Amino acid sequence: EANYKKWLNSVDPDNMLNRQYAVLTRVRELGLLEKTAELGILSKLEKNGLTLEKAEALLPKLEELGLLSLVANNQQLLINGVAPLAVEGAPLLLPVVAGALDIGPAAFFLAAAGAGGLDAYLFASDAQVPFIGLPAGAVAGLLLIPLTAVSAGVGVALGSLKN
């Protein structure tokens, strides 16, 4: 790996290993904080039972599971790999999340059932992706299965926060 990085730096000093996605700059440029406030996402989270005290109480549990250490050890990967997807997709997702939070955990369970059901249908119908001939269930499953798991997890988490 060290030889690869050295070679890549000699070929292109401005390579992806040296660049860093400007998270805060893009958040400001896209106006994500203003959109979050306009949509009332934080108040909707409180209405669903997620207070600052409960979020703070989760930190020791996350550290026990080793998740905070995992994030700390993989900052570059997260900043250049995950952050662009989250930040650039946020303008489209924030209104959807705000609407789902208005409804509550049931909306997230419905999203999980819809995504999982769609993938199951694609597998059952033997649909193919045009021009490449791969099974549509497998290709779409790369997005739909994680979406199902995340939606169901958020539904369970919000349901467990209710007082």
PDB file of C-alpha atoms in Angstrom:
ATOM      1  CA  GLU A   1       0.000   0.000   0.000  1.00  0.00           C
ATOM      2  CA  ALA A   2       2.813   2.409   0.815  1.00  0.00           C
ATOM      3  CA  ASN A   3       4.456   1.726  -2.563  1.00  0.00           C
ATOM      4  CA  TYR A   4       1.136   2.306  -4.303  1.00  0.00           C
ATOM      5  CA  LYS A   5       0.663   5.672  -2.567  1.00  0.00           C
ATOM      6  CA  LYS A   6       4.238   6.686  -3.404  1.00  0.00           C
ATOM      7  CA  TRP A   7       3.784   5.733  -7.057  1.00  0.00           C
ATOM      8  CA  LEU A   8       0.398   7.476  -7.281  1.00  0.00           C
ATOM      9  CA  ASN A   9       1.872  10.664  -5.808  1.00  0.00           C
ATOM     10  CA  SER A  10       4.661  10.586  -8.401  1.00  0.00           C
ATOM     11  CA  VAL A  11       2.132  10.220 -11.237  1.00  0.00           C
ATOM     12  CA  ASP A  12      -0.446  12.754 -10.016  1.00  0.00           C
ATOM     13  CA  PRO A  13       0.247  14.855  -6.903  1.00  0.00           C
ATOM     14  CA  ASP A  14      -3.406  15.984  -6.867  1.00  0.00           C
ATOM     15  CA  ASN A  15      -4.824  12.461  -6.635  1.00  0.00           C
ATOM     16  CA  MET A  16      -7.858  11.302  -4.633  1.00  0.00           C
ATOM     17  CA  LEU A  17      -5.636  10.038  -1.819  1.00  0.00           C
ATOM     18  CA  ASN A  18      -4.383  13.588  -1.200  1.00  0.00           C
ATOM     19  CA  ARG A  19      -7.580  15.532  -1.861  1.00  0.00           C
ATOM     20  CA  GLN A  20     -10.213  16.015   0.780  1.00  0.00           C
ATOM     21  CA  TYR A  21     -13.918  16.682   0.195  1.00  0.00           C
ATOM     22  CA  ALA A  22     -14.851  20.101   1.607  1.00  0.00           C
ATOM     23  CA  VAL A  23     -17.780  19.007   3.778  1.00  0.00           C
ATOM     24  CA  LEU A  24     -18.411  22.273   5.614  1.00  0.00           C
ATOM     25  CA  THR A  25     -18.039  24.371   2.479  1.00  0.00           C
ATOM     26  CA  ARG A  26     -20.580  22.241   0.592  1.00  0.00           C
ATOM     27  CA  VAL A  27     -23.001  22.252   3.539  1.00  0.00           C
ATOM     28  CA  ARG A  28     -22.858  26.053   3.533  1.00  0.00           C
ATOM     29  CA  GLU A  29     -23.131  26.312  -0.268  1.00  0.00           C
ATOM     30  CA  LEU A  30     -26.159  24.000  -0.368  1.00  0.00           C
ATOM     31  CA  GLY A  31     -27.801  25.777   2.597  1.00  0.00           C
ATOM     32  CA  LEU A  32     -28.398  22.506   4.422  1.00  0.00           C
ATOM     33  CA  LEU A  33     -28.580  24.064   7.880  1.00  0.00           C
ATOM     34  CA  GLU A  34     -31.208  26.554   6.710  1.00  0.00           C
ATOM     35  CA  LYS A  35     -33.230  23.772   5.056  1.00  0.00           C
ATOM     36  CA  THR A  36     -32.999  21.669   8.196  1.00  0.00           C
ATOM     37  CA  ALA A  37     -34.321  24.585  10.260  1.00  0.00           C
ATOM     38  CA  GLU A  38     -37.062  25.458   7.743  1.00  0.00           C
ATOM     39  CA  LEU A  39     -38.308  21.884   7.685  1.00  0.00           C
ATOM     40  CA  GLY A  40     -38.242  21.662  11.496  1.00  0.00           C
ATOM     41  CA  ILE A  41     -36.322  18.400  11.499  1.00  0.00           C
ATOM     42  CA  LEU A  42     -34.818  18.905  14.960  1.00  0.00           C
ATOM     43  CA  SER A  43     -38.192  19.676  16.550  1.00  0.00           C
ATOM     44  CA  LYS A  44     -39.693  16.651  14.776  1.00  0.00           C
ATOM     45  CA  LEU A  45     -36.903  14.481  16.187  1.00  0.00           C
ATOM     46  CA  GLU A  46     -37.697  15.808  19.673  1.00  0.00           C
ATOM     47  CA  LYS A  47     -41.391  15.096  19.081  1.00  0.00           C
ATOM     48  CA  ASN A  48     -40.396  11.514  18.257  1.00  0.00           C
ATOM     49  CA  GLY A  49     -38.448  11.254  21.504  1.00  0.00           C
ATOM     50  CA  LEU A  50     -34.852  11.972  20.466  1.00  0.00           C
ATOM     51  CA  THR A  51     -33.623  14.679  22.819  1.00  0.00           C
ATOM     52  CA  LEU A  52     -30.097  15.984  23.195  1.00  0.00           C
ATOM     53  CA  GLU A  53     -29.771  14.119  26.502  1.00  0.00           C
ATOM     54  CA  LYS A  54     -30.708  10.801  24.857  1.00  0.00           C
ATOM     55  CA  ALA A  55     -28.293  11.407  21.987  1.00  0.00           C
ATOM     56  CA  GLU A  56     -25.527  12.200  24.472  1.00  0.00           C
ATOM     57  CA  ALA A  57     -26.293   9.030  26.425  1.00  0.00           C
ATOM     58  CA  LEU A  58     -25.733   6.984  23.248  1.00  0.00           C
ATOM     59  CA  LEU A  59     -22.086   8.030  22.931  1.00  0.00           C
ATOM     60  CA  PRO A  60     -20.684   5.697  25.631  1.00  0.00           C
ATOM     61  CA  LYS A  61     -22.649   2.798  24.123  1.00  0.00           C
ATOM     62  CA  LEU A  62     -21.277   3.574  20.673  1.00  0.00           C
ATOM     63  CA  GLU A  63     -17.758   3.633  22.109  1.00  0.00           C
ATOM     64  CA  GLU A  64     -18.322   0.264  23.813  1.00  0.00           C
ATOM     65  CA  LEU A  65     -19.292  -1.188  20.431  1.00  0.00           C
ATOM     66  CA  GLY A  66     -16.143   0.316  18.915  1.00  0.00           C
ATOM     67  CA  LEU A  67     -18.037   2.433  16.388  1.00  0.00           C
ATOM     68  CA  LEU A  68     -16.472   5.746  17.417  1.00  0.00           C
ATOM     69  CA  SER A  69     -12.984   4.248  17.123  1.00  0.00           C
ATOM     70  CA  LEU A  70     -13.907   2.806  13.731  1.00  0.00           C
ATOM     71  CA  VAL A  71     -14.997   6.242  12.521  1.00  0.00           C
ATOM     72  CA  ALA A  72     -11.878   7.892  13.955  1.00  0.00           C
ATOM     73  CA  ASN A  73      -9.582   5.385  12.234  1.00  0.00           C
ATOM     74  CA  ASN A  74     -11.315   5.764   8.851  1.00  0.00           C
ATOM     75  CA  GLN A  75     -11.786   9.523   8.619  1.00  0.00           C
ATOM     76  CA  GLN A  76     -10.273   9.907   5.157  1.00  0.00           C
ATOM     77  CA  LEU A  77     -12.469   7.158   3.707  1.00  0.00           C
ATOM     78  CA  LEU A  78     -15.583   8.616   5.307  1.00  0.00           C
ATOM     79  CA  ILE A  79     -14.819  12.189   4.259  1.00  0.00           C
ATOM     80  CA  ASN A  80     -14.009  11.290   0.650  1.00  0.00           C
ATOM     81  CA  GLY A  81     -16.367   8.332   0.236  1.00  0.00           C
ATOM     82  CA  VAL A  82     -19.468   8.704   2.366  1.00  0.00           C
ATOM     83  CA  ALA A  83     -19.683  12.463   2.978  1.00  0.00           C
ATOM     84  CA  PRO A  84     -20.119  13.428  -0.700  1.00  0.00           C
ATOM     85  CA  LEU A  85     -23.028  11.000  -1.032  1.00  0.00           C
ATOM     86  CA  ALA A  86     -24.682  12.259   2.139  1.00  0.00           C
ATOM     87  CA  VAL A  87     -24.103  15.980   1.574  1.00  0.00           C
ATOM     88  CA  GLU A  88     -24.899  16.104  -2.141  1.00  0.00           C
ATOM     89  CA  GLY A  89     -28.037  13.986  -1.705  1.00  0.00           C
ATOM     90  CA  ALA A  90     -29.281  15.900   1.319  1.00  0.00           C
ATOM     91  CA  PRO A  91     -31.261  18.590  -0.570  1.00  0.00           C
ATOM     92  CA  LEU A  92     -33.440  15.830  -2.032  1.00  0.00           C
ATOM     93  CA  LEU A  93     -33.632  13.719   1.114  1.00  0.00           C
ATOM     94  CA  LEU A  94     -34.317  16.379   3.761  1.00  0.00           C
ATOM     95  CA  PRO A  95     -37.969  16.992   2.745  1.00  0.00           C
ATOM     96  CA  VAL A  96     -38.602  13.242   2.567  1.00  0.00           C
ATOM     97  CA  VAL A  97     -37.050  12.694   6.003  1.00  0.00           C
ATOM     98  CA  ALA A  98     -39.034  15.619   7.439  1.00  0.00           C
ATOM     99  CA  GLY A  99     -42.271  14.121   6.132  1.00  0.00           C
ATOM    100  CA  ALA A 100     -41.398  10.698   7.483  1.00  0.00           C
ATOM    101  CA  LEU A 101     -40.549  12.172  10.882  1.00  0.00           C
ATOM    102  CA  ASP A 102     -43.973  13.858  10.913  1.00  0.00           C
ATOM    103  CA  ILE A 103     -45.599  10.451  10.527  1.00  0.00           C
ATOM    104  CA  GLY A 104     -43.251   8.650  12.908  1.00  0.00           C
ATOM    105  CA  PRO A 105     -41.715   5.156  12.955  1.00  0.00           C
ATOM    106  CA  ALA A 106     -44.481   3.730  10.759  1.00  0.00           C
ATOM    107  CA  ALA A 107     -43.208   5.747   7.788  1.00  0.00           C
ATOM    108  CA  PHE A 108     -39.763   4.197   8.116  1.00  0.00           C
ATOM    109  CA  PHE A 109     -41.234   0.700   8.434  1.00  0.00           C
ATOM    110  CA  LEU A 110     -43.315   1.368   5.311  1.00  0.00           C
ATOM    111  CA  ALA A 111     -40.204   2.530   3.438  1.00  0.00           C
ATOM    112  CA  ALA A 112     -38.357  -0.621   4.537  1.00  0.00           C
ATOM    113  CA  ALA A 113     -41.240  -2.836   3.433  1.00  0.00           C
ATOM    114  CA  GLY A 114     -41.497  -1.019   0.101  1.00  0.00           C
ATOM    115  CA  ALA A 115     -37.782  -1.243  -0.673  1.00  0.00           C
ATOM    116  CA  GLY A 116     -37.563  -4.886   0.432  1.00  0.00           C
ATOM    117  CA  GLY A 117     -40.727  -5.778  -1.450  1.00  0.00           C
ATOM    118  CA  LEU A 118     -39.490  -4.130  -4.631  1.00  0.00           C
ATOM    119  CA  ASP A 119     -36.246  -6.073  -4.495  1.00  0.00           C
ATOM    120  CA  ALA A 120     -38.104  -9.321  -3.812  1.00  0.00           C
ATOM    121  CA  TYR A 121     -40.388  -8.610  -6.787  1.00  0.00           C
ATOM    122  CA  LEU A 122     -37.412  -7.933  -9.048  1.00  0.00           C
ATOM    123  CA  PHE A 123     -35.864 -11.265  -8.026  1.00  0.00           C
ATOM    124  CA  ALA A 124     -39.144 -13.177  -8.374  1.00  0.00           C
ATOM    125  CA  SER A 125     -39.923 -11.750 -11.810  1.00  0.00           C
ATOM    126  CA  ASP A 126     -36.436 -12.499 -13.165  1.00  0.00           C
ATOM    127  CA  ALA A 127     -36.229  -8.947 -14.506  1.00  0.00           C
ATOM    128  CA  GLN A 128     -33.025  -8.102 -16.350  1.00  0.00           C
ATOM    129  CA  VAL A 129     -31.205  -4.785 -16.589  1.00  0.00           C
ATOM    130  CA  PRO A 130     -31.376  -3.735 -20.247  1.00  0.00           C
ATOM    131  CA  PHE A 131     -28.172  -3.715 -22.298  1.00  0.00           C
ATOM    132  CA  ILE A 132     -26.076  -5.480 -19.655  1.00  0.00           C
ATOM    133  CA  GLY A 133     -28.253  -8.519 -18.970  1.00  0.00           C
ATOM    134  CA  LEU A 134     -27.670  -8.704 -15.227  1.00  0.00           C
ATOM    135  CA  PRO A 135     -30.529  -9.628 -12.892  1.00  0.00           C
ATOM    136  CA  ALA A 136     -32.311  -6.428 -11.845  1.00  0.00           C
ATOM    137  CA  GLY A 137     -32.883  -7.825  -8.348  1.00  0.00           C
ATOM    138  CA  ALA A 138     -29.153  -8.152  -7.766  1.00  0.00           C
ATOM    139  CA  VAL A 139     -28.264  -4.768  -9.239  1.00  0.00           C
ATOM    140  CA  ALA A 140     -31.067  -2.863  -7.511  1.00  0.00           C
ATOM    141  CA  GLY A 141     -30.424  -4.872  -4.359  1.00  0.00           C
ATOM    142  CA  LEU A 142     -27.104  -3.069  -3.951  1.00  0.00           C
ATOM    143  CA  LEU A 143     -29.197  -0.004  -3.089  1.00  0.00           C
ATOM    144  CA  LEU A 144     -32.494  -1.500  -1.919  1.00  0.00           C
ATOM    145  CA  ILE A 145     -31.179  -3.953   0.681  1.00  0.00           C
ATOM    146  CA  PRO A 146     -29.110  -1.356   2.598  1.00  0.00           C
ATOM    147  CA  LEU A 147     -32.046   1.074   2.282  1.00  0.00           C
ATOM    148  CA  THR A 148     -34.337  -1.571   3.763  1.00  0.00           C
ATOM    149  CA  ALA A 149     -31.968  -2.211   6.665  1.00  0.00           C
ATOM    150  CA  VAL A 150     -31.411   1.487   7.414  1.00  0.00           C
ATOM    151  CA  SER A 151     -35.122   2.342   7.182  1.00  0.00           C
ATOM    152  CA  ALA A 152     -36.092  -0.535   9.458  1.00  0.00           C
ATOM    153  CA  GLY A 153     -33.306   0.386  11.893  1.00  0.00           C
ATOM    154  CA  VAL A 154     -34.453   4.005  12.056  1.00  0.00           C
ATOM    155  CA  GLY A 155     -38.037   2.821  12.583  1.00  0.00           C
ATOM    156  CA  VAL A 156     -36.988   0.557  15.443  1.00  0.00           C
ATOM    157  CA  ALA A 157     -34.816   3.286  16.972  1.00  0.00           C
ATOM    158  CA  LEU A 158     -37.572   5.901  16.810  1.00  0.00           C
ATOM    159  CA  GLY A 159     -40.113   3.416  18.140  1.00  0.00           C
ATOM    160  CA  SER A 160     -37.898   2.630  21.121  1.00  0.00           C
ATOM    161  CA  LEU A 161     -37.453   6.345  21.918  1.00  0.00           C
ATOM    162  CA  LYS A 162     -41.150   6.984  22.455  1.00  0.00           C
ATOM    163  CA  ASN A 163     -41.920   7.748  26.085  1.00  0.00           C
TER     164      ASN A 163
END
